[in-house]
């Protein structure tokens, strides 16, 4: 186990590139189960979650090879395996995206109910409802989903849920529908760029999909998918985290390898706070050259503000004078970072699906513990602006979704180090 030590007070300045999108890469990797020939993926970030899914696919007869160029090659050598190890699937929710491809391509699957970050209730009922609508027989046996089907049949699928559309559910159902007979109309589909990227990947392999980027996706089933290559989109969450880090430290960053359109809601909220954001379609310049002001923000499904940057925005607003309100309509319980920010001197009151933030002149360094992936990023970002030294424990959460974030921040002027966590015996001795 490792921890991260951040010494605040250093402005971030320079140029940095966002990596490929984790949230796009994982369902695309899972969809490689559908291909009859090898697939080459470009821009896949080197992350713990990517490694975990590669191990899941390996247990399902798919080899994964990193080339010197960084490209990831996947090829199926054994189609008889239909049950990935439960301990791997429970590590992250995206592993559940193998369910649809397995049922569509191999006719059966036994997949553990998923795990991942502790950020509230994230049921998979819409995944199962969608696959049942395509003709799959679904049963829950203990902590596993058992699915069987001959060839799936296209039809109407409604994925609308109480908190909006389901991203991974849309990925699962769309991936299954590409090999179903007939037409599948998915209503209430998630519009997130990562879903669209998966659809483009499937089309590159021979799928027939219309309506990507909208809430109504039409899939015309095909007999098979060939191999091919695809480059994943840039990671909008990493880019947004870097933008917020620039604002937190009152610095100036040029962020390359972005798709500006994917960041419209983030840019709008930062500008509302007083951050200057300029640039073009693939590069942004972020600098804090004006006084900041409080603002109300709401995390919502795309094209709204991503829930994955709610914690980082909460950290930023903790340093902005006045009273701000942060709501999360996607994961209403995703506020475990609030208690840790309070350790750093933040004045935040958590009420249901919102946090009332009263800005303070500065945060103070403290020992804090990351509860999940995005909370870990928020605590690191907060440490960059805090007075003194901040130690972030449980840092493996960060490595699940950010490619060498500490190294990128150091190159921009941050004082940040990664060290081994002491054992309980060592802590008592100290």
Tab-separated table of C-alpha atoms in Angstrom:
chain	number	residue	atom	x	y	z
A	1	UNK	CA	0.000	0.000	0.000
A	2	UNK	CA	1.170	3.519	-0.791
A	3	UNK	CA	0.290	7.027	0.312
A	4	UNK	CA	0.848	10.407	-1.295
A	5	UNK	CA	2.421	13.406	0.408
A	6	UNK	CA	1.471	16.790	-1.047
A	7	UNK	CA	3.084	20.052	0.012
A	8	UNK	CA	0.775	22.870	-0.912
A	9	UNK	CA	1.445	26.389	-2.077
A	10	UNK	CA	2.912	25.739	-5.541
A	11	UNK	CA	1.183	27.157	-8.615
A	12	UNK	CA	0.731	24.708	-11.464
A	13	UNK	CA	2.141	25.998	-14.745
A	14	UNK	CA	3.002	24.371	-18.047
A	15	UNK	CA	1.588	21.971	-20.610
A	16	UNK	CA	0.132	18.524	-19.997
A	17	UNK	CA	-1.732	15.966	-22.113
A	18	UNK	CA	-4.774	14.022	-20.977
A	19	UNK	CA	-4.558	10.255	-21.363
A	20	UNK	CA	-7.063	8.052	-23.173
A	21	UNK	CA	-10.404	7.618	-21.450
A	22	UNK	CA	-10.646	4.903	-18.806
A	23	UNK	CA	-14.438	4.965	-18.925
A	24	UNK	CA	-14.364	4.430	-22.693
A	25	UNK	CA	-11.560	1.869	-22.686
A	26	UNK	CA	-13.166	-0.621	-20.301
A	27	UNK	CA	-16.468	-1.326	-22.135
A	28	UNK	CA	-14.566	-1.350	-25.440
A	29	UNK	CA	-12.177	-3.975	-24.067
A	30	UNK	CA	-15.154	-6.039	-22.876
A	31	UNK	CA	-16.765	-5.766	-26.324
A	32	UNK	CA	-13.688	-7.403	-27.874
A	33	UNK	CA	-15.338	-10.678	-26.791
A	34	UNK	CA	-17.678	-10.153	-29.759
A	35	UNK	CA	-14.934	-10.028	-32.407
A	36	UNK	CA	-13.940	-13.084	-34.421
A	37	UNK	CA	-10.534	-11.613	-35.249
A	38	UNK	CA	-7.832	-9.702	-33.301
A	39	UNK	CA	-8.431	-6.108	-32.250
A	40	UNK	CA	-5.868	-3.332	-31.723
A	41	UNK	CA	-6.772	-0.476	-29.406
A	42	UNK	CA	-4.865	2.819	-29.399
A	43	UNK	CA	-4.686	5.236	-26.498
A	44	UNK	CA	-5.603	2.745	-23.793
A	45	UNK	CA	-4.250	4.201	-20.519
A	46	UNK	CA	-2.008	2.127	-18.272
A	47	UNK	CA	-4.203	1.863	-15.201
A	48	UNK	CA	-5.017	-0.632	-12.483
A	49	UNK	CA	-8.600	-0.955	-13.795
A	50	UNK	CA	-7.329	-1.729	-17.298
A	51	UNK	CA	-5.053	-4.403	-15.861
A	52	UNK	CA	-7.945	-5.879	-13.882
A	53	UNK	CA	-10.180	-6.099	-16.940
A	54	UNK	CA	-7.332	-7.627	-18.957
A	55	UNK	CA	-7.149	-10.347	-16.290
A	56	UNK	CA	-10.933	-10.829	-16.500
A	57	UNK	CA	-10.690	-11.227	-20.271
A	58	UNK	CA	-7.717	-13.557	-19.893
A	59	UNK	CA	-9.877	-15.842	-17.759
A	60	UNK	CA	-12.416	-15.778	-20.603
A	61	UNK	CA	-9.904	-16.899	-23.232
A	62	UNK	CA	-8.785	-13.498	-24.538
A	63	UNK	CA	-5.081	-12.663	-24.685
A	64	UNK	CA	-3.981	-9.066	-24.085
A	65	UNK	CA	-0.614	-7.755	-25.230
A	66	UNK	CA	0.892	-4.291	-24.763
A	67	UNK	CA	3.056	-3.284	-27.696
A	68	UNK	CA	6.127	-1.016	-27.325
A	69	UNK	CA	3.991	1.726	-28.896
A	70	UNK	CA	1.569	1.449	-25.982
A	71	UNK	CA	-1.171	-0.054	-28.153
A	72	UNK	CA	-3.172	-2.931	-26.677
A	73	UNK	CA	-3.844	-6.016	-28.816
A	74	UNK	CA	-6.610	-8.443	-27.855
A	75	UNK	CA	-7.376	-11.791	-29.478
A	76	UNK	CA	-9.692	-14.642	-28.509
A	77	UNK	CA	-8.156	-18.110	-28.370
A	78	UNK	CA	-10.774	-19.991	-26.310
A	79	UNK	CA	-14.540	-19.388	-26.554
A	80	UNK	CA	-15.528	-22.106	-24.096
A	81	UNK	CA	-15.042	-20.004	-20.974
A	82	UNK	CA	-18.059	-18.082	-19.722
A	83	UNK	CA	-17.400	-17.397	-16.026
A	84	UNK	CA	-14.802	-14.786	-15.052
A	85	UNK	CA	-13.323	-14.979	-11.535
A	86	UNK	CA	-15.714	-13.381	-9.087
A	87	UNK	CA	-12.948	-11.725	-7.071
A	88	UNK	CA	-11.870	-9.772	-10.165
A	89	UNK	CA	-15.382	-8.757	-11.223
A	90	UNK	CA	-16.134	-7.489	-7.720
A	91	UNK	CA	-13.179	-5.101	-7.875
A	92	UNK	CA	-14.857	-2.761	-10.334
A	93	UNK	CA	-18.269	-2.240	-11.825
A	94	UNK	CA	-17.064	-2.066	-15.435
A	95	UNK	CA	-16.202	-5.787	-15.332
A	96	UNK	CA	-19.938	-6.441	-15.531
A	97	UNK	CA	-19.804	-5.193	-19.134
A	98	UNK	CA	-18.627	-8.668	-20.191
A	99	UNK	CA	-22.148	-10.029	-19.533
A	100	UNK	CA	-23.810	-8.779	-22.735
A	101	UNK	CA	-20.960	-9.795	-25.077
A	102	UNK	CA	-20.712	-13.254	-23.495
A	103	UNK	CA	-24.430	-13.978	-23.900
A	104	UNK	CA	-24.493	-12.615	-27.468
A	105	UNK	CA	-21.371	-14.407	-28.678
A	106	UNK	CA	-21.165	-17.568	-26.539
A	107	UNK	CA	-24.789	-18.063	-25.536
A	108	UNK	CA	-24.192	-18.231	-21.799
A	109	UNK	CA	-22.521	-16.407	-18.949
A	110	UNK	CA	-22.113	-16.601	-15.205
A	111	UNK	CA	-20.887	-13.243	-13.882
A	112	UNK	CA	-20.582	-12.089	-10.285
A	113	UNK	CA	-22.537	-9.046	-9.263
A	114	UNK	CA	-20.151	-6.104	-9.630
A	115	UNK	CA	-18.205	-4.086	-7.102
A	116	UNK	CA	-16.127	-0.923	-7.412
A	117	UNK	CA	-16.090	2.366	-5.539
A	118	UNK	CA	-18.355	2.796	-2.512
A	119	UNK	CA	-20.367	5.726	-3.832
A	120	UNK	CA	-23.917	4.576	-3.198
A	121	UNK	CA	-26.473	2.208	-4.650
A	122	UNK	CA	-25.717	1.184	-8.239
A	123	UNK	CA	-28.078	-1.676	-9.135
A	124	UNK	CA	-27.801	-3.685	-12.348
A	125	UNK	CA	-31.526	-4.273	-12.773
A	126	UNK	CA	-31.626	-2.194	-15.975
A	127	UNK	CA	-28.800	-4.281	-17.483
A	128	UNK	CA	-30.786	-7.451	-16.799
A	129	UNK	CA	-34.088	-5.942	-17.942
A	130	UNK	CA	-32.478	-4.986	-21.251
A	131	UNK	CA	-30.935	-8.399	-21.863
A	132	UNK	CA	-34.231	-10.116	-20.981
A	133	UNK	CA	-35.948	-7.924	-23.590
A	134	UNK	CA	-33.518	-9.392	-26.148
A	135	UNK	CA	-34.516	-12.935	-25.220
A	136	UNK	CA	-31.910	-13.893	-22.631
A	137	UNK	CA	-32.956	-16.110	-19.711
A	138	UNK	CA	-31.618	-14.379	-16.599
A	139	UNK	CA	-31.410	-15.849	-13.107
A	140	UNK	CA	-29.746	-14.664	-9.911
A	141	UNK	CA	-27.945	-17.506	-8.191
A	142	UNK	CA	-26.370	-16.385	-4.962
A	143	UNK	CA	-24.081	-13.467	-5.809
A	144	UNK	CA	-23.937	-14.292	-9.534
A	145	UNK	CA	-26.010	-13.509	-12.609
A	146	UNK	CA	-26.544	-16.555	-14.804
A	147	UNK	CA	-27.648	-15.797	-18.359
A	148	UNK	CA	-28.453	-18.134	-21.255
A	149	UNK	CA	-29.713	-17.598	-24.775
A	150	UNK	CA	-29.720	-19.053	-28.246
A	151	UNK	CA	-29.308	-16.200	-30.669
A	152	UNK	CA	-30.700	-13.040	-29.146
A	153	UNK	CA	-33.693	-11.351	-30.785
A	154	UNK	CA	-33.939	-7.627	-31.399
A	155	UNK	CA	-36.800	-5.632	-29.964
A	156	UNK	CA	-37.691	-2.540	-27.940
A	157	UNK	CA	-35.583	-1.908	-24.837
A	158	UNK	CA	-36.286	0.816	-22.264
A	159	UNK	CA	-33.301	1.723	-20.079
A	160	UNK	CA	-34.785	4.713	-18.263
A	161	UNK	CA	-34.212	4.544	-14.523
A	162	UNK	CA	-35.012	6.602	-11.405
A	163	UNK	CA	-31.683	8.465	-11.594
A	164	UNK	CA	-31.562	8.803	-15.369
A	165	UNK	CA	-29.962	6.552	-17.945
A	166	UNK	CA	-27.412	3.850	-17.179
A	167	UNK	CA	-24.031	4.135	-18.891
A	168	UNK	CA	-22.759	0.604	-18.293
A	169	UNK	CA	-26.258	-0.763	-18.870
A	170	UNK	CA	-26.401	0.921	-22.267
A	171	UNK	CA	-22.976	-0.506	-23.082
A	172	UNK	CA	-24.042	-4.022	-22.086
A	173	UNK	CA	-27.302	-3.971	-24.041
A	174	UNK	CA	-25.882	-2.267	-27.139
A	175	UNK	CA	-22.989	-4.744	-27.268
A	176	UNK	CA	-25.403	-7.670	-27.017
A	177	UNK	CA	-27.805	-6.233	-29.594
A	178	UNK	CA	-25.214	-6.028	-32.391
A	179	UNK	CA	-25.341	-9.842	-32.803
A	180	UNK	CA	-29.106	-10.201	-32.234
A	181	UNK	CA	-31.453	-10.993	-35.095
A	182	UNK	CA	-33.560	-8.088	-36.297
A	183	UNK	CA	-33.645	-4.529	-34.987
A	184	UNK	CA	-33.222	-3.300	-31.426
A	185	UNK	CA	-34.445	0.158	-30.419
A	186	UNK	CA	-32.921	1.293	-27.126
A	187	UNK	CA	-34.979	4.042	-25.482
A	188	UNK	CA	-33.478	6.007	-22.620
A	189	UNK	CA	-29.948	5.227	-23.762
A	190	UNK	CA	-27.104	7.034	-22.059
A	191	UNK	CA	-25.693	9.861	-24.188
A	192	UNK	CA	-22.234	9.980	-22.592
A	193	UNK	CA	-19.268	10.254	-24.992
A	194	UNK	CA	-17.930	6.940	-23.703
A	195	UNK	CA	-21.086	5.161	-24.904
A	196	UNK	CA	-20.745	6.843	-28.288
A	197	UNK	CA	-17.102	5.767	-28.466
A	198	UNK	CA	-18.088	2.157	-27.806
A	199	UNK	CA	-20.652	2.424	-30.591
A	200	UNK	CA	-18.053	3.759	-33.016
A	201	UNK	CA	-15.750	0.888	-32.103
A	202	UNK	CA	-18.497	-1.658	-32.779
A	203	UNK	CA	-19.313	0.013	-36.109
A	204	UNK	CA	-15.620	-0.212	-37.071
A	205	UNK	CA	-15.902	-3.981	-36.529
A	206	UNK	CA	-18.992	-4.265	-38.734
A	207	UNK	CA	-21.945	-3.416	-36.489
A	208	UNK	CA	-24.888	-1.348	-37.755
A	209	UNK	CA	-25.774	1.282	-35.147
A	210	UNK	CA	-27.681	4.541	-35.602
A	211	UNK	CA	-28.434	7.376	-33.179
A	212	UNK	CA	-25.208	7.360	-31.191
A	213	UNK	CA	-25.032	10.335	-28.856
A	214	UNK	CA	-28.831	10.457	-28.477
A	215	UNK	CA	-31.243	8.743	-26.095
A	216	UNK	CA	-32.653	6.557	-28.937
A	217	UNK	CA	-30.181	4.081	-30.405
A	218	UNK	CA	-31.175	1.769	-33.232
A	219	UNK	CA	-29.133	-1.411	-33.682
A	220	UNK	CA	-29.576	-3.624	-36.712
A	221	UNK	CA	-28.171	-7.039	-35.867
A	222	UNK	CA	-25.390	-8.587	-37.951
A	223	UNK	CA	-24.142	-12.172	-38.184
A	224	UNK	CA	-20.616	-11.477	-36.931
A	225	UNK	CA	-18.037	-8.860	-36.107
A	226	UNK	CA	-14.593	-8.873	-37.630
A	227	UNK	CA	-11.399	-7.527	-36.079
A	228	UNK	CA	-10.042	-4.029	-36.487
A	229	UNK	CA	-8.496	-1.071	-34.696
A	230	UNK	CA	-9.787	1.914	-32.771
A	231	UNK	CA	-8.443	4.895	-30.825
A	232	UNK	CA	-10.287	5.720	-27.611
A	233	UNK	CA	-11.379	9.259	-26.894
A	234	UNK	CA	-9.410	11.476	-24.473
A	235	UNK	CA	-10.291	11.202	-20.798
A	236	UNK	CA	-12.616	14.111	-20.055
A	237	UNK	CA	-12.528	13.360	-16.315
A	238	UNK	CA	-8.746	13.561	-16.131
A	239	UNK	CA	-8.821	16.756	-18.186
A	240	UNK	CA	-11.433	18.257	-15.859
A	241	UNK	CA	-9.400	17.243	-12.798
A	242	UNK	CA	-6.347	19.017	-14.229
A	243	UNK	CA	-8.453	22.096	-15.023
A	244	UNK	CA	-9.691	22.211	-11.431
A	245	UNK	CA	-6.129	21.702	-10.142
A	246	UNK	CA	-5.034	24.745	-12.141
A	247	UNK	CA	-7.841	26.768	-10.604
A	248	UNK	CA	-7.129	25.482	-7.064
A	249	UNK	CA	-3.489	26.582	-7.249
A	250	UNK	CA	-4.341	29.829	-9.089
A	251	UNK	CA	-2.073	28.598	-11.853
A	252	UNK	CA	-2.045	28.424	-15.637
A	253	UNK	CA	-2.137	25.182	-17.640
A	254	UNK	CA	-2.358	24.220	-21.277
A	255	UNK	CA	-4.130	20.863	-21.525
A	256	UNK	CA	-3.764	18.954	-24.776
A	257	UNK	CA	-5.468	15.857	-26.150
A	258	UNK	CA	-8.973	16.925	-25.182
A	259	UNK	CA	-12.290	17.056	-26.988
A	260	UNK	CA	-13.654	20.441	-25.987
A	261	UNK	CA	-17.234	19.476	-26.733
A	262	UNK	CA	-17.076	16.744	-24.091
A	263	UNK	CA	-16.084	19.353	-21.478
A	264	UNK	CA	-18.733	22.006	-22.160
A	265	UNK	CA	-20.450	21.638	-18.775
A	266	UNK	CA	-17.123	21.687	-16.918
A	267	UNK	CA	-15.988	24.797	-18.795
A	268	UNK	CA	-19.294	26.559	-18.101
A	269	UNK	CA	-19.111	25.876	-14.353
A	270	UNK	CA	-15.459	26.928	-14.104
A	271	UNK	CA	-16.239	30.153	-15.919
A	272	UNK	CA	-19.166	30.760	-13.554
A	273	UNK	CA	-16.698	30.533	-10.660
A	274	UNK	CA	-14.366	32.999	-12.388
A	275	UNK	CA	-11.791	30.715	-14.014
A	276	UNK	CA	-10.609	31.750	-17.477
A	277	UNK	CA	-10.837	28.925	-20.032
A	278	UNK	CA	-9.694	29.452	-23.612
A	279	UNK	CA	-8.419	27.307	-26.441
A	280	UNK	CA	-9.661	25.330	-29.406
A	281	UNK	CA	-11.265	21.975	-30.142
A	282	UNK	CA	-8.367	19.810	-28.914
A	283	UNK	CA	-6.434	22.057	-26.526
A	284	UNK	CA	-7.481	24.234	-23.591
A	285	UNK	CA	-5.728	26.977	-21.649
A	286	UNK	CA	-6.922	27.336	-18.054
A	287	UNK	CA	-5.761	30.153	-15.796
A	288	UNK	CA	-6.893	31.882	-12.644
A	289	UNK	CA	-6.391	35.582	-13.295
A	290	UNK	CA	-9.509	36.948	-11.596
A	291	UNK	CA	-11.231	36.784	-8.227
A	292	UNK	CA	-13.373	33.689	-7.753
A	293	UNK	CA	-17.024	33.706	-6.727
A	294	UNK	CA	-19.310	31.105	-5.195
A	295	UNK	CA	-21.559	29.067	-7.471
A	296	UNK	CA	-24.181	26.330	-7.383
A	297	UNK	CA	-23.386	23.188	-9.351
A	298	UNK	CA	-25.342	20.011	-10.067
A	299	UNK	CA	-23.919	16.711	-11.268
A	300	UNK	CA	-26.245	15.204	-13.864
A	301	UNK	CA	-26.178	12.798	-16.823
A	302	UNK	CA	-24.439	14.028	-19.992
A	303	UNK	CA	-24.453	16.711	-21.280
A	304	UNK	CA	-24.626	17.823	-17.658
A	305	UNK	CA	-21.699	18.104	-15.276
A	306	UNK	CA	-20.187	14.627	-14.726
A	307	UNK	CA	-20.677	13.067	-11.309
A	308	UNK	CA	-17.025	12.005	-11.604
A	309	UNK	CA	-15.912	15.626	-11.073
A	310	UNK	CA	-18.343	16.487	-8.295
A	311	UNK	CA	-15.785	15.804	-5.541
A	312	UNK	CA	-13.101	17.890	-7.270
A	313	UNK	CA	-15.501	20.832	-7.677
A	314	UNK	CA	-16.461	20.532	-4.017
A	315	UNK	CA	-12.787	20.874	-3.079
A	316	UNK	CA	-12.410	23.937	-5.300
A	317	UNK	CA	-15.508	25.667	-3.934
A	318	UNK	CA	-14.250	25.067	-0.389
A	319	UNK	CA	-11.616	27.736	-1.137
A	320	UNK	CA	-13.996	30.232	-2.775
A	321	UNK	CA	-15.553	32.973	-0.641
A	322	UNK	CA	-19.305	32.876	-0.149
A	323	UNK	CA	-21.752	29.978	0.007
A	324	UNK	CA	-22.015	27.393	-2.760
A	325	UNK	CA	-24.304	24.411	-3.179
A	326	UNK	CA	-23.167	21.138	-4.763
A	327	UNK	CA	-25.810	18.582	-5.759
A	328	UNK	CA	-25.405	15.100	-7.226
A	329	UNK	CA	-28.457	13.705	-9.016
A	330	UNK	CA	-26.573	10.710	-10.426
A	331	UNK	CA	-25.154	9.202	-7.218
A	332	UNK	CA	-26.898	11.070	-4.377
A	333	UNK	CA	-24.759	9.358	-1.715
A	334	UNK	CA	-21.433	10.300	-3.296
A	335	UNK	CA	-20.210	12.629	-0.571
A	336	UNK	CA	-17.750	10.554	1.461
A	337	UNK	CA	-15.012	13.062	0.577
A	338	UNK	CA	-16.789	15.763	2.590
A	339	UNK	CA	-15.607	14.425	5.953
A	340	UNK	CA	-12.013	14.312	4.706
A	341	UNK	CA	-12.152	17.858	3.332
A	342	UNK	CA	-13.405	18.971	6.736
A	343	UNK	CA	-10.191	17.571	8.239
A	344	UNK	CA	-8.409	20.114	6.055
A	345	UNK	CA	-10.503	22.971	7.410
A	346	UNK	CA	-13.286	23.031	4.821
A	347	UNK	CA	-16.675	24.260	6.011
A	348	UNK	CA	-19.150	21.865	4.412
A	349	UNK	CA	-22.562	20.648	5.576
A	350	UNK	CA	-23.828	17.468	3.923
A	351	UNK	CA	-27.617	17.229	3.499
A	352	UNK	CA	-28.994	14.317	1.471
A	353	UNK	CA	-27.884	14.671	-2.151
A	354	UNK	CA	-26.242	18.059	-1.642
A	355	UNK	CA	-23.411	19.772	0.180
A	356	UNK	CA	-23.538	23.365	1.356
A	357	UNK	CA	-20.021	24.790	1.044
A	358	UNK	CA	-18.935	27.958	2.830
A	359	UNK	CA	-15.591	29.021	1.428
A	360	UNK	CA	-12.559	29.543	3.672
A	361	UNK	CA	-9.440	31.598	2.859
A	362	UNK	CA	-7.295	28.465	2.687
A	363	UNK	CA	-7.261	24.788	3.533
A	364	UNK	CA	-4.725	23.251	5.914
A	365	UNK	CA	-2.636	20.150	5.397
A	366	UNK	CA	-3.868	17.032	7.193
A	367	UNK	CA	-3.931	13.238	7.079
A	368	UNK	CA	-6.896	12.211	4.908
A	369	UNK	CA	-8.127	8.902	3.521
A	370	UNK	CA	-9.492	8.324	0.030
A	371	UNK	CA	-12.783	6.426	-0.033
A	372	UNK	CA	-13.027	6.020	-3.800
A	373	UNK	CA	-11.364	6.904	-7.102
A	374	UNK	CA	-12.640	10.450	-7.608
A	375	UNK	CA	-12.492	11.312	-3.904
A	376	UNK	CA	-8.782	10.482	-4.002
A	377	UNK	CA	-8.302	12.968	-6.853
A	378	UNK	CA	-10.238	15.625	-4.943
A	379	UNK	CA	-8.036	15.177	-1.871
A	380	UNK	CA	-4.831	15.397	-3.913
A	381	UNK	CA	-6.114	18.538	-5.629
A	382	UNK	CA	-7.084	20.017	-2.258
A	383	UNK	CA	-3.601	19.252	-0.946
A	384	UNK	CA	-2.059	21.224	-3.801
A	385	UNK	CA	-3.730	24.384	-2.495
A	386	UNK	CA	-3.502	23.696	1.251
A	387	UNK	CA	-1.115	25.353	3.662
A	388	UNK	CA	1.417	22.790	4.848
A	389	UNK	CA	1.595	19.070	4.138
A	390	UNK	CA	-1.271	16.767	3.236
A	391	UNK	CA	-0.943	12.983	3.380
A	392	UNK	CA	-3.487	11.083	1.287
A	393	UNK	CA	-3.896	7.473	2.388
A	394	UNK	CA	-5.448	4.619	0.346
A	395	UNK	CA	-3.902	6.016	-2.819
A	396	UNK	CA	-4.380	2.815	-4.875
A	397	UNK	CA	-7.853	4.202	-5.541
A	398	UNK	CA	-6.167	6.956	-7.577
A	399	UNK	CA	-4.233	4.493	-9.723
A	400	UNK	CA	-7.469	2.868	-10.836
A	401	UNK	CA	-8.354	5.881	-12.961
A	402	UNK	CA	-5.402	8.266	-13.374
A	403	UNK	CA	-2.253	7.440	-15.315
A	404	UNK	CA	0.766	8.652	-13.265
A	405	UNK	CA	-1.124	11.712	-12.049
A	406	UNK	CA	1.527	12.473	-9.424
A	407	UNK	CA	4.274	12.520	-12.079
A	408	UNK	CA	2.199	14.819	-14.296
A	409	UNK	CA	1.597	17.203	-11.403
A	410	UNK	CA	5.294	17.237	-10.458
A	411	UNK	CA	6.185	18.183	-14.026
A	412	UNK	CA	3.825	21.153	-13.657
A	413	UNK	CA	5.457	22.402	-10.452
A	414	UNK	CA	3.641	20.499	-7.709
A	415	UNK	CA	5.548	19.198	-4.692
A	416	UNK	CA	4.149	15.696	-4.450
A	417	UNK	CA	5.716	12.341	-3.570
A	418	UNK	CA	4.526	8.765	-3.377
A	419	UNK	CA	5.852	6.651	-0.497
A	420	UNK	CA	5.140	3.286	1.062
A	421	UNK	CA	2.467	3.235	3.748
A	422	UNK	CA	3.745	2.238	7.182
A	423	UNK	CA	2.519	-0.990	8.671
A	424	UNK	CA	0.529	-0.825	11.958
A	425	UNK	CA	3.662	-1.949	13.822
A	426	UNK	CA	5.738	0.817	12.238
A	427	UNK	CA	3.108	3.439	13.079
A	428	UNK	CA	3.063	2.370	16.732
A	429	UNK	CA	6.879	2.466	16.881
A	430	UNK	CA	6.914	5.983	15.469
